[in-house]
Amino acid sequence: MIIDVNKLKQQGKTEDSFSFEYVPEGQLIDLPNAVIDGCVKVNVTATLSGRDLYVDGEATFTVNGERSRCLEKATVPVTVSFSAEFSLLAGAEYPIKAGKADLTPIVNEAIIMDMPMVIY
């Protein structure tokens, strides 16, 4: 999930929307007997400001697992939100590398941090 910052600048845009789909590598959720079903859909608004790129977005996906109380199979839709600042400055938490911003780490972090602890 790459945003080409140089391309945005060349097009004279300061804001744009993007949609991505990806299948996460490895298991991002820590629920017993639960997995992300299929792909994660990501919608992002990116805003350029000087040397920085600000992103706000949502990731939606489905979790297949077991309900916590009765252990019945369940399919649960999940939506997580995220925001981040990418920067050209050295030492930035989310750097812009070679004119591109990779959203994958941010989306993965949002899934890990905002995933429900149980399925009801």
C-alpha positions as YAML, in Angstrom:
chain: A
units: angstrom
residues:
- id: 1
  name: MET
  ca: [0.00, 0.00, 0.00]
- id: 2
  name: ILE
  ca: [2.17, 2.75, -1.36]
- id: 3
  name: ILE
  ca: [1.32, 6.42, -1.86]
- id: 4
  name: ASP
  ca: [3.59, 8.09, -4.41]
- id: 5
  name: VAL
  ca: [4.23, 11.48, -2.80]
- id: 6
  name: ASN
  ca: [6.28, 12.71, -5.76]
- id: 7
  name: LYS
  ca: [3.40, 11.98, -8.11]
- id: 8
  name: LEU
  ca: [1.00, 13.96, -5.93]
- id: 9
  name: LYS
  ca: [3.40, 16.91, -5.99]
- id: 10
  name: GLN
  ca: [3.86, 16.67, -9.77]
- id: 11
  name: GLN
  ca: [0.08, 16.69, -10.23]
- id: 12
  name: GLY
  ca: [-0.17, 19.78, -8.03]
- id: 13
  name: LYS
  ca: [-2.44, 18.03, -5.56]
- id: 14
  name: THR
  ca: [-2.42, 18.74, -1.84]
- id: 15
  name: GLU
  ca: [-5.09, 16.13, -1.03]
- id: 16
  name: ASP
  ca: [-6.23, 12.88, -2.58]
- id: 17
  name: SER
  ca: [-8.14, 9.73, -1.66]
- id: 18
  name: PHE
  ca: [-6.89, 6.18, -2.14]
- id: 19
  name: SER
  ca: [-8.34, 2.70, -1.82]
- id: 20
  name: PHE
  ca: [-6.30, -0.46, -1.36]
- id: 21
  name: GLU
  ca: [-6.89, -4.13, -0.69]
- id: 22
  name: TYR
  ca: [-4.27, -6.40, 0.81]
- id: 23
  name: VAL
  ca: [-3.88, -9.71, 2.56]
- id: 24
  name: PRO
  ca: [-1.84, -9.23, 5.75]
- id: 25
  name: GLU
  ca: [1.28, -11.31, 6.12]
- id: 26
  name: GLY
  ca: [1.22, -13.44, 9.26]
- id: 27
  name: GLN
  ca: [-1.41, -13.40, 11.96]
- id: 28
  name: LEU
  ca: [-2.24, -9.90, 13.17]
- id: 29
  name: ILE
  ca: [-5.05, -10.81, 15.52]
- id: 30
  name: ASP
  ca: [-4.55, -12.49, 18.86]
- id: 31
  name: LEU
  ca: [-7.90, -14.21, 19.32]
- id: 32
  name: PRO
  ca: [-7.94, -17.98, 19.84]
- id: 33
  name: ASN
  ca: [-9.14, -19.85, 16.75]
- id: 34
  name: ALA
  ca: [-9.76, -16.64, 14.80]
- id: 35
  name: VAL
  ca: [-8.42, -15.44, 11.46]
- id: 36
  name: ILE
  ca: [-8.90, -12.53, 9.12]
- id: 37
  name: ASP
  ca: [-11.09, -13.79, 6.30]
- id: 38
  name: GLY
  ca: [-9.81, -12.68, 2.91]
- id: 39
  name: CYS
  ca: [-8.44, -9.23, 2.32]
- id: 40
  name: VAL
  ca: [-8.37, -6.00, 4.28]
- id: 41
  name: LYS
  ca: [-9.96, -3.03, 2.50]
- id: 42
  name: VAL
  ca: [-8.29, 0.29, 3.21]
- id: 43
  name: ASN
  ca: [-9.61, 3.78, 2.39]
- id: 44
  name: VAL
  ca: [-7.29, 6.71, 2.97]
- id: 45
  name: THR
  ca: [-7.28, 10.47, 2.61]
- id: 46
  name: ALA
  ca: [-3.77, 11.84, 2.16]
- id: 47
  name: THR
  ca: [-2.90, 15.51, 2.67]
- id: 48
  name: LEU
  ca: [0.41, 17.12, 1.68]
- id: 49
  name: SER
  ca: [1.73, 19.93, 3.85]
- id: 50
  name: GLY
  ca: [5.28, 21.09, 3.19]
- id: 51
  name: ARG
  ca: [7.59, 18.11, 3.67]
- id: 52
  name: ASP
  ca: [4.96, 16.03, 5.42]
- id: 53
  name: LEU
  ca: [2.16, 13.74, 4.32]
- id: 54
  name: TYR
  ca: [-0.75, 13.26, 6.69]
- id: 55
  name: VAL
  ca: [-2.96, 10.21, 6.27]
- id: 56
  name: ASP
  ca: [-6.33, 9.43, 7.82]
- id: 57
  name: GLY
  ca: [-8.13, 6.25, 7.02]
- id: 58
  name: GLU
  ca: [-10.11, 3.16, 7.85]
- id: 59
  name: ALA
  ca: [-9.44, -0.50, 7.36]
- id: 60
  name: THR
  ca: [-12.35, -2.92, 7.17]
- id: 61
  name: PHE
  ca: [-12.18, -6.69, 7.26]
- id: 62
  name: THR
  ca: [-14.00, -9.78, 8.46]
- id: 63
  name: VAL
  ca: [-12.88, -12.07, 11.28]
- id: 64
  name: ASN
  ca: [-13.91, -15.72, 11.37]
- id: 65
  name: GLY
  ca: [-13.69, -17.24, 14.83]
- id: 66
  name: GLU
  ca: [-15.56, -18.53, 17.84]
- id: 67
  name: ARG
  ca: [-17.85, -16.62, 20.17]
- id: 68
  name: SER
  ca: [-16.26, -16.21, 23.59]
- id: 69
  name: ARG
  ca: [-19.14, -17.62, 25.65]
- id: 70
  name: CYS
  ca: [-20.63, -20.45, 23.61]
- id: 71
  name: LEU
  ca: [-17.77, -21.23, 21.18]
- id: 72
  name: GLU
  ca: [-20.15, -21.14, 18.21]
- id: 73
  name: LYS
  ca: [-18.63, -20.15, 14.88]
- id: 74
  name: ALA
  ca: [-18.99, -16.46, 14.13]
- id: 75
  name: THR
  ca: [-18.17, -14.05, 11.34]
- id: 76
  name: VAL
  ca: [-17.67, -10.50, 12.56]
- id: 77
  name: PRO
  ca: [-17.08, -7.34, 10.51]
- id: 78
  name: VAL
  ca: [-14.40, -5.07, 11.98]
- id: 79
  name: THR
  ca: [-13.47, -1.47, 11.15]
- id: 80
  name: VAL
  ca: [-10.38, 0.23, 12.56]
- id: 81
  name: SER
  ca: [-9.32, 3.85, 12.08]
- id: 82
  name: PHE
  ca: [-5.81, 5.21, 11.82]
- id: 83
  name: SER
  ca: [-3.91, 8.46, 11.35]
- id: 84
  name: ALA
  ca: [-0.23, 9.04, 10.76]
- id: 85
  name: GLU
  ca: [2.30, 11.63, 9.70]
- id: 86
  name: PHE
  ca: [4.96, 10.70, 7.14]
- id: 87
  name: SER
  ca: [7.99, 12.95, 6.91]
- id: 88
  name: LEU
  ca: [11.13, 13.50, 4.86]
- id: 89
  name: LEU
  ca: [13.01, 14.45, 8.05]
- id: 90
  name: ALA
  ca: [15.61, 12.02, 9.34]
- id: 91
  name: GLY
  ca: [14.45, 9.95, 12.30]
- id: 92
  name: ALA
  ca: [10.76, 10.24, 11.47]
- id: 93
  name: GLU
  ca: [8.58, 7.46, 12.87]
- id: 94
  name: TYR
  ca: [7.04, 7.03, 9.41]
- id: 95
  name: PRO
  ca: [9.55, 8.14, 6.79]
- id: 96
  name: ILE
  ca: [8.93, 9.03, 3.17]
- id: 97
  name: LYS
  ca: [11.47, 6.87, 1.33]
- id: 98
  name: ALA
  ca: [12.36, 7.50, -2.31]
- id: 99
  name: GLY
  ca: [9.31, 9.75, -2.60]
- id: 100
  name: LYS
  ca: [6.90, 7.07, -1.39]
- id: 101
  name: ALA
  ca: [4.93, 6.41, 1.80]
- id: 102
  name: ASP
  ca: [4.22, 2.78, 2.73]
- id: 103
  name: LEU
  ca: [0.95, 2.47, 4.67]
- id: 104
  name: THR
  ca: [1.33, -1.22, 5.49]
- id: 105
  name: PRO
  ca: [2.97, -0.80, 8.94]
- id: 106
  name: ILE
  ca: [0.37, 1.75, 10.03]
- id: 107
  name: VAL
  ca: [-2.58, -0.38, 8.95]
- id: 108
  name: ASN
  ca: [-1.07, -3.46, 10.60]
- id: 109
  name: GLU
  ca: [-0.56, -1.51, 13.84]
- id: 110
  name: ALA
  ca: [-4.17, -0.27, 13.76]
- id: 111
  name: ILE
  ca: [-5.45, -3.83, 13.33]
- id: 112
  name: ILE
  ca: [-3.31, -5.12, 16.19]
- id: 113
  name: MET
  ca: [-4.15, -2.25, 18.56]
- id: 114
  name: ASP
  ca: [-7.89, -1.90, 17.86]
- id: 115
  name: MET
  ca: [-8.88, -5.52, 17.42]
- id: 116
  name: PRO
  ca: [-11.61, -6.58, 19.87]
- id: 117
  name: MET
  ca: [-10.41, -8.88, 22.64]
- id: 118
  name: VAL
  ca: [-13.38, -11.27, 22.27]
- id: 119
  name: ILE
  ca: [-16.06, -12.17, 19.75]
- id: 120
  name: TYR
  ca: [-19.60, -11.92, 21.13]
...
